[in-house]
PDB file of C-alpha atoms and ligand atoms in Angstrom:
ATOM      1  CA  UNK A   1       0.000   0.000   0.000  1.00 75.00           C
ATOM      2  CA  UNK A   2       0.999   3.402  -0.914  1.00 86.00           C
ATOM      3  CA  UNK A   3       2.230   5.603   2.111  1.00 91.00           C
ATOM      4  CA  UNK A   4       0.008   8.257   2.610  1.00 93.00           C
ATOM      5  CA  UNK A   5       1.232  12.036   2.488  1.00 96.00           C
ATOM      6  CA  UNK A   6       0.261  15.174   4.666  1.00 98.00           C
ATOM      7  CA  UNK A   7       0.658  18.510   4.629  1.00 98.00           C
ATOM      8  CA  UNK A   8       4.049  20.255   6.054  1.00 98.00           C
ATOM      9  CA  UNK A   9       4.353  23.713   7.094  1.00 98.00           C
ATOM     10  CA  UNK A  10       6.618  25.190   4.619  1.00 98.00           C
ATOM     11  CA  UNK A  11       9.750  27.233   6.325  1.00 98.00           C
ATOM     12  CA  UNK A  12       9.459  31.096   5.275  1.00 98.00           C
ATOM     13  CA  UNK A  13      11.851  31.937   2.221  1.00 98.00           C
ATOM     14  CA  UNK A  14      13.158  34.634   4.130  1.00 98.00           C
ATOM     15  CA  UNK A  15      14.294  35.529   8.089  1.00 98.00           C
ATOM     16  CA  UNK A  16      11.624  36.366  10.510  1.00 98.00           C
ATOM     17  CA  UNK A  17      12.930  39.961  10.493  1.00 98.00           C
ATOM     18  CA  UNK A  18      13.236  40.434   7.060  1.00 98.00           C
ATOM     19  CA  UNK A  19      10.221  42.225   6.239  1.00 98.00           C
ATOM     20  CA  UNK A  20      10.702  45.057   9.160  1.00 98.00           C
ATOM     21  CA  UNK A  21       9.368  47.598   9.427  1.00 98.00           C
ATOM     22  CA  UNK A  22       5.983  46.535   7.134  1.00 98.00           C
ATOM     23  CA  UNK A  23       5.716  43.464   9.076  1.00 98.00           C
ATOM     24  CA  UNK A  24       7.197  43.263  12.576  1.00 98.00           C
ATOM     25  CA  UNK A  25       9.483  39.563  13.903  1.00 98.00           C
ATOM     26  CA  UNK A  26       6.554  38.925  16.212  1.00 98.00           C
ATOM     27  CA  UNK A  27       3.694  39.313  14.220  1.00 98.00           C
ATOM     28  CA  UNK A  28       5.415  37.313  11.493  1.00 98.00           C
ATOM     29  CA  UNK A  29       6.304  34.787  13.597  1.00 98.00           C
ATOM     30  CA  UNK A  30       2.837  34.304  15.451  1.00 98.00           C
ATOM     31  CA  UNK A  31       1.307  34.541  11.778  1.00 98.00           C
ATOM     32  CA  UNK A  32       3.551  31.531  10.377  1.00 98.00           C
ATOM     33  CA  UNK A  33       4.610  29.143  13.610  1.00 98.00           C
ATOM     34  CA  UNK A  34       1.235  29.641  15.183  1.00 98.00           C
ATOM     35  CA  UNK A  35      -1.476  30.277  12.447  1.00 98.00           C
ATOM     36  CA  UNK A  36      -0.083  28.598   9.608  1.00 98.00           C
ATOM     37  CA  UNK A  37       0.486  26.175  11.604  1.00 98.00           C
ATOM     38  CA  UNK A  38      -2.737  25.500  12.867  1.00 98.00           C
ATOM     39  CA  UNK A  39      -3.625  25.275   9.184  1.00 98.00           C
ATOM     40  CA  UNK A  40      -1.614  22.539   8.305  1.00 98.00           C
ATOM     41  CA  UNK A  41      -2.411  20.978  11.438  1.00 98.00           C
ATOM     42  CA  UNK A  42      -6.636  21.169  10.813  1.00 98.00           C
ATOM     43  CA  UNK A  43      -6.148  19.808   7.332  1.00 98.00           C
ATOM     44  CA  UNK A  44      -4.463  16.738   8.434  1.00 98.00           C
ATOM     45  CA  UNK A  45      -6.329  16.012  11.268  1.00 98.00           C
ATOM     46  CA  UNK A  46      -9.679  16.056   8.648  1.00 98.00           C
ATOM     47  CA  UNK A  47      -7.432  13.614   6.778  1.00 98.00           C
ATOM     48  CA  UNK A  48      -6.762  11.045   9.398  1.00 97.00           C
ATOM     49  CA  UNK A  49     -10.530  11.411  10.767  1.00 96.00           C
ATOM     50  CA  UNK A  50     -11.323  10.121   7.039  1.00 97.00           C
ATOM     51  CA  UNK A  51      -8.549   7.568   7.028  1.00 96.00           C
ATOM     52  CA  UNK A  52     -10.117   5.933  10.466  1.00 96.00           C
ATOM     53  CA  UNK A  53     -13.516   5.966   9.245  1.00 96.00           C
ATOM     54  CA  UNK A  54     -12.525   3.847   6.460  1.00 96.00           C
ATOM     55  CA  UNK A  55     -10.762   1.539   7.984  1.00 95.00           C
ATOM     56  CA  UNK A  56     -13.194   0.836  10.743  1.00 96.00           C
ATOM     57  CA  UNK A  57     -15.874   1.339   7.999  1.00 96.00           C
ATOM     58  CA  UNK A  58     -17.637   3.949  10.253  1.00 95.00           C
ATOM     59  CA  UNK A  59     -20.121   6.472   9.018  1.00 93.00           C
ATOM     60  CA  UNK A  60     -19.340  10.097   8.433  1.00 93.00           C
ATOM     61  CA  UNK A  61     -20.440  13.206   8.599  1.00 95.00           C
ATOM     62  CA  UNK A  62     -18.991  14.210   5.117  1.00 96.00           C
ATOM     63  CA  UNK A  63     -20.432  17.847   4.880  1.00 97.00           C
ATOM     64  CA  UNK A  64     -19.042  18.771   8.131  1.00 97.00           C
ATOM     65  CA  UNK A  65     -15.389  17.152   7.253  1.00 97.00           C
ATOM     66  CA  UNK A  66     -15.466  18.439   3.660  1.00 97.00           C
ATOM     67  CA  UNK A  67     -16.381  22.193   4.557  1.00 97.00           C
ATOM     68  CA  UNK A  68     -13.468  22.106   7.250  1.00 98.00           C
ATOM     69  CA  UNK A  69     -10.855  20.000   5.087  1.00 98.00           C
ATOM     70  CA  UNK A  70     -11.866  22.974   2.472  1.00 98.00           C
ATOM     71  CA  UNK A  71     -11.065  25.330   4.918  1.00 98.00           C
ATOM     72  CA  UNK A  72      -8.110  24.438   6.329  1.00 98.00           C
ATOM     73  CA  UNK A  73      -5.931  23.131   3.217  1.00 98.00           C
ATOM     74  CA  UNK A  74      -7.244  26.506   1.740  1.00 98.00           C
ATOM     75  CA  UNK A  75      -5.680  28.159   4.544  1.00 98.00           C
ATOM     76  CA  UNK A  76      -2.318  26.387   4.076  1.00 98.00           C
ATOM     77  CA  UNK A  77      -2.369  26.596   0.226  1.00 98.00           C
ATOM     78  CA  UNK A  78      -3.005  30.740   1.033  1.00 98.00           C
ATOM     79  CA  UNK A  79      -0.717  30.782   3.303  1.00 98.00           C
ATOM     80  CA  UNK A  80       2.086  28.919   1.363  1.00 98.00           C
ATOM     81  CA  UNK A  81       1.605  31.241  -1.598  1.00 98.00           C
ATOM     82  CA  UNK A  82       2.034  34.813   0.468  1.00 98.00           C
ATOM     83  CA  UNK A  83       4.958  33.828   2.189  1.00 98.00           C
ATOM     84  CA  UNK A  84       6.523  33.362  -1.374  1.00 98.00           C
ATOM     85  CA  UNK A  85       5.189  36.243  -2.591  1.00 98.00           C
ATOM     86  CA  UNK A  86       6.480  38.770  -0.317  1.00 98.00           C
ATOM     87  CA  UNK A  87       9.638  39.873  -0.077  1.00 98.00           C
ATOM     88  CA  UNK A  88      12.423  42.196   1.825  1.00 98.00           C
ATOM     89  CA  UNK A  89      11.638  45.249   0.613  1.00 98.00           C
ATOM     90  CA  UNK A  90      14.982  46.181  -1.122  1.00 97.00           C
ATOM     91  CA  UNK A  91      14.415  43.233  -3.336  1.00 97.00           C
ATOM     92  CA  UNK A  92      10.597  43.889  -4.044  1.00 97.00           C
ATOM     93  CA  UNK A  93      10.911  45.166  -7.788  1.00 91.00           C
ATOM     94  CA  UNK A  94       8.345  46.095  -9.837  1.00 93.00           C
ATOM     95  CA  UNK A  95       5.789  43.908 -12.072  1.00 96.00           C
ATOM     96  CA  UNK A  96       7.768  42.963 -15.683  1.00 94.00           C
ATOM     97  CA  UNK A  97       7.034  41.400 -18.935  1.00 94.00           C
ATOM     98  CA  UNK A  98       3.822  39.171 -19.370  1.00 96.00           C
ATOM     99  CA  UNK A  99       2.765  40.378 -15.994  1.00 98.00           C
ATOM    100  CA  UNK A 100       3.349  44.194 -16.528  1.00 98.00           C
ATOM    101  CA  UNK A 101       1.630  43.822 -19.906  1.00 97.00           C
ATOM    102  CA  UNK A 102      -1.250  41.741 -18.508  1.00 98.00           C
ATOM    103  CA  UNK A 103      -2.377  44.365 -15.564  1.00 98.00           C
ATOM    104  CA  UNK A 104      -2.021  47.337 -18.321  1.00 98.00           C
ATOM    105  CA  UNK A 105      -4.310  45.471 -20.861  1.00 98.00           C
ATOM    106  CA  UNK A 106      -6.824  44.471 -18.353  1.00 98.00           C
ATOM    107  CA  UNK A 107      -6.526  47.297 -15.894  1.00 98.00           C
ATOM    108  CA  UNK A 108      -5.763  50.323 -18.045  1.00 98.00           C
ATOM    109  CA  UNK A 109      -2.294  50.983 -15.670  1.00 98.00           C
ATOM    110  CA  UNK A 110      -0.719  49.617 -13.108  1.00 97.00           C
ATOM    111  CA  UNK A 111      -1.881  52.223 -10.819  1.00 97.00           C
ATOM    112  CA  UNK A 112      -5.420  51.048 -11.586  1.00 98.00           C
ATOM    113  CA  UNK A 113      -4.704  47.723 -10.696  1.00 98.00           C
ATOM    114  CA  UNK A 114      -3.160  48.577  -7.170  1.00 98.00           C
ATOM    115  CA  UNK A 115      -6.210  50.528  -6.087  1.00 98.00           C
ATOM    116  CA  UNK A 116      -8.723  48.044  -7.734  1.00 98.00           C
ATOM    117  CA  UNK A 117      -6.633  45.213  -5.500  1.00 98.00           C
ATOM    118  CA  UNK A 118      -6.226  47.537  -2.418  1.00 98.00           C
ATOM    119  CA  UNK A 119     -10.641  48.256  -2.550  1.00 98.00           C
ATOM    120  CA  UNK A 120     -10.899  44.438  -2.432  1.00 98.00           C
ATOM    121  CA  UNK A 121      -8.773  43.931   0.360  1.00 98.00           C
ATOM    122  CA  UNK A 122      -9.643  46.613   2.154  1.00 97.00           C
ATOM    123  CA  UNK A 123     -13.422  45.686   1.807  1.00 97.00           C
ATOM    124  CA  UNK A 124     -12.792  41.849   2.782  1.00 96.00           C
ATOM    125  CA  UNK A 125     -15.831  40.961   5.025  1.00 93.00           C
ATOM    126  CA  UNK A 126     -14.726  39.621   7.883  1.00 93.00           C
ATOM    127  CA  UNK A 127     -11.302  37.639   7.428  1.00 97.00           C
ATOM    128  CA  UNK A 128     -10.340  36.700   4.111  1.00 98.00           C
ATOM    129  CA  UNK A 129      -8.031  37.365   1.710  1.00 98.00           C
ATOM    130  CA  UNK A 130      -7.029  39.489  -1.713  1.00 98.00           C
ATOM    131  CA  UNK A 131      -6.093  37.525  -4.762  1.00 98.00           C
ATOM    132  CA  UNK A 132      -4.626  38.535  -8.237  1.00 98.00           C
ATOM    133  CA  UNK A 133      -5.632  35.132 -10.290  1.00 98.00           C
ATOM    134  CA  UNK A 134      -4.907  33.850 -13.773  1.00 98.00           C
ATOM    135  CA  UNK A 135      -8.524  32.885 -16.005  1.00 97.00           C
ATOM    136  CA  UNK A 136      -6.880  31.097 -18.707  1.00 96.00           C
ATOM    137  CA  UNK A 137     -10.172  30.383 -20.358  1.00 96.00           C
ATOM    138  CA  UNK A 138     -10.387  33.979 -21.524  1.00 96.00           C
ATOM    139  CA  UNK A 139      -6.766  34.980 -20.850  1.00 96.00           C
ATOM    140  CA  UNK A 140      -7.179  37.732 -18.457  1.00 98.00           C
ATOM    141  CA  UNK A 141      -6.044  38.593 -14.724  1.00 98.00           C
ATOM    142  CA  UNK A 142      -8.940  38.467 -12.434  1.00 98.00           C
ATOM    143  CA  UNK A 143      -9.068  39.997  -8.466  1.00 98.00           C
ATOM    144  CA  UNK A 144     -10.946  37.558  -6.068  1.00 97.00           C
ATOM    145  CA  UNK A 145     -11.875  38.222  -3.106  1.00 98.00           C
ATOM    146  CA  UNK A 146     -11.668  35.215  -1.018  1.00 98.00           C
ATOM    147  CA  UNK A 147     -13.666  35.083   2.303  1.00 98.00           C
ATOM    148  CA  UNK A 148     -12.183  32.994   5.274  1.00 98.00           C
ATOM    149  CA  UNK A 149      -9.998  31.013   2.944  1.00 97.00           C
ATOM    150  CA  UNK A 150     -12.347  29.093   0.378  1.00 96.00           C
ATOM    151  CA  UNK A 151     -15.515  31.178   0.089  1.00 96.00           C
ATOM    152  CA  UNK A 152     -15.678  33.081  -3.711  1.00 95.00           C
ATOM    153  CA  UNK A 153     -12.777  31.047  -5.017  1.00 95.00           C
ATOM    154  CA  UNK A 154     -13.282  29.942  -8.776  1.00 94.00           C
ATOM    155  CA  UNK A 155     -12.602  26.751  -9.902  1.00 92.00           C
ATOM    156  CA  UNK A 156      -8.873  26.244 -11.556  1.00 89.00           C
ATOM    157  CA  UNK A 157      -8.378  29.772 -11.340  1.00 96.00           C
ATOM    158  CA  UNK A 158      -4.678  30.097 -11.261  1.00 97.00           C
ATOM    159  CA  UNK A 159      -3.657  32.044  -8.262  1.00 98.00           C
ATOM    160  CA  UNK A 160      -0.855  34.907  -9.203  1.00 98.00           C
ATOM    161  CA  UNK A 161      -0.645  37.040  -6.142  1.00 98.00           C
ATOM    162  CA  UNK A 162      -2.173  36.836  -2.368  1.00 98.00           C
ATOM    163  CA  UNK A 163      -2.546  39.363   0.592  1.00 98.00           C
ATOM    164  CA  UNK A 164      -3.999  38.043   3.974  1.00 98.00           C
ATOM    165  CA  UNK A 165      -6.319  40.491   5.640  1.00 98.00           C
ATOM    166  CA  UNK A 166      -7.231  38.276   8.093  1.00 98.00           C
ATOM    167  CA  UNK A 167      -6.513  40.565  11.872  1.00 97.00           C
ATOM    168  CA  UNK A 168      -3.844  37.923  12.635  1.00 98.00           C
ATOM    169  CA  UNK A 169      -1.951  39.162   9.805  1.00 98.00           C
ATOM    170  CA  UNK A 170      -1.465  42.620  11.305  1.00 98.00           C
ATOM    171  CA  UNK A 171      -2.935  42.991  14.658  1.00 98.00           C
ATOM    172  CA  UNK A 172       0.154  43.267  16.296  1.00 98.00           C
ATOM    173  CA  UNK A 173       1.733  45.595  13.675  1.00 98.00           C
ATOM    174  CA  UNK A 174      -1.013  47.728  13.192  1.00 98.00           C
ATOM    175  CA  UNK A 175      -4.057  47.202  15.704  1.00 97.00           C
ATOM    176  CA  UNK A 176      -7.207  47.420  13.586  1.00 96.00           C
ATOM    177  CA  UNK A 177      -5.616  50.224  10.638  1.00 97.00           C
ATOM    178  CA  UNK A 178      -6.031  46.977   8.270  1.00 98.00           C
ATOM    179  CA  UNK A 179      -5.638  49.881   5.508  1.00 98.00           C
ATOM    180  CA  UNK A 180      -2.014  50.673   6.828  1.00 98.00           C
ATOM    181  CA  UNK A 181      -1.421  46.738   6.603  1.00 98.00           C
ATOM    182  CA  UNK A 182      -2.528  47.105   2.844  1.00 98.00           C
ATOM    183  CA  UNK A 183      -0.300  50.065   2.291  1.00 98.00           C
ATOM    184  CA  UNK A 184       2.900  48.320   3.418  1.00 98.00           C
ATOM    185  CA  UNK A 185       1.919  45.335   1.421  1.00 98.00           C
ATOM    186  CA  UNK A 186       2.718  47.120  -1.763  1.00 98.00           C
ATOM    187  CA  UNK A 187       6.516  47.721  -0.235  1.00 98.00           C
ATOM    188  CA  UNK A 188       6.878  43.733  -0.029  1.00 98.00           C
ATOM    189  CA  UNK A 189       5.938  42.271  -2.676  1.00 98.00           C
ATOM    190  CA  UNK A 190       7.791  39.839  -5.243  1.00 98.00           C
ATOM    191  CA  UNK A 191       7.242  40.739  -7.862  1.00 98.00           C
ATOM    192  CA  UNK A 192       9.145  38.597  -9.434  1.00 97.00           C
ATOM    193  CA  UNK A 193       7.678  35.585  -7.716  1.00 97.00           C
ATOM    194  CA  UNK A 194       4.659  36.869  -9.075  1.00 98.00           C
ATOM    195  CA  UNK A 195       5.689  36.886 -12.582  1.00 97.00           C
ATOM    196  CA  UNK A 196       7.021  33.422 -12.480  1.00 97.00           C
ATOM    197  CA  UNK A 197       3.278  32.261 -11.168  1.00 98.00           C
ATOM    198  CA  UNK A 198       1.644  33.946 -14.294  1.00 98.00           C
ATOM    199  CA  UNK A 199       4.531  32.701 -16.960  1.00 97.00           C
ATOM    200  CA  UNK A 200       3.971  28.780 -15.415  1.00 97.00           C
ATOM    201  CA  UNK A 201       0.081  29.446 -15.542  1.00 96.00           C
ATOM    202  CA  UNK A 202       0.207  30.975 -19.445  1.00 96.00           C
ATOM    203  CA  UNK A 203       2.685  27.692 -20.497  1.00 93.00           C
TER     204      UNK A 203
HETATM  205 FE1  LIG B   1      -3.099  34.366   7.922  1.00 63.52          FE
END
């Protein structure tokens, strides 16, 4: 029988103190040993309740371990991705080629994308998250807004670009101003992480 895998809690691709001052040591570190975490934890718990139901045969409650499986790998998966797309900000860049190109056509400037992405985090009910995703069925960039971390997320929708908005994101950093959080955002990220995403998705 095939060994079964789980999920791991990917180390960050940076130091803990590499994104000062727009994200503090602590509040990155509670965010990615403690949340994430937590995350990655949920999901495979869900798994092994599955696992032991089917090998004692047992009945389920499949709604309630599907909604929180969906919940918890998409808070890993979300999770995963914004680590790797921030960055120190001395090595943030800008967005280049296909990507550049891509936000202009579909967003009329760059500038226009940034506040279009900066309204849908900033208007995140509750916790949740801002995406920049890939559609390749028409070929166009798409924002999502994703509530907790799997509500209004379209199907194979490639995912280019995340920002968490959840309050455990920035509490520490920047009590409830989750607008400042969104501002400092824009001083961390990789771009060039980001452009990789969208060349991989476009092959
Ligand atoms: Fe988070």
């Amino acid at each position: 029988m095939v060994e079964k895998r789980f999920y791991s809690l990917p180390d960050l691709p940076y130091g803990y103190d590499a994104l000062e001052p727009h994200i503090s040591e602590g509040q990155l570190r509670l965010h990615h040993d403690k949340h994430h975490a937590a995350y990655v934890n949920g999901a495979n718990a869900v798994l092994e309740r599955l696992e032991a139901a089917r090998q004692a045969g047992a009945e389920l409650d499949m709604k309630a371990a599907l909604k929180e499986l969906s919940f918890q790998a998409g808070g890993h998966v979300l999770h995963s991705l914004f680590w790797s797309n921030l960055a120190p900000a001395a090595e943030s860049g800008e967005p280049k080629g296909a990507l550049a190109e891509a936000l202009k056509d579909e967003f009329g400037s760059l500038e226009r994308f940034r506040k279009e992405f900066t309204l849908a985090a900033a208007s995140t009910e509750g916790s949740g998250w801002a995406a920049l995703a890939w559609c390749g069925m028409i070929g166009r960039p798409v924002i999502m807004q994703i509530e907790k971390h799997n509500v209004n997320v379209y199907p194979a929708f490639r995912i280019l670009m995340v920002l968490d908005v959840w309050e455990h994101a920035y509490y520490l950093d920047y009590k409830n101003e989750r607008g400042k959080f969104v501002e400092a955002f824009w001083k961390i990220v990789n771009w060039d992480e980001v452009n990789k995403r969208l060349e991989a998705a476009l092959k």
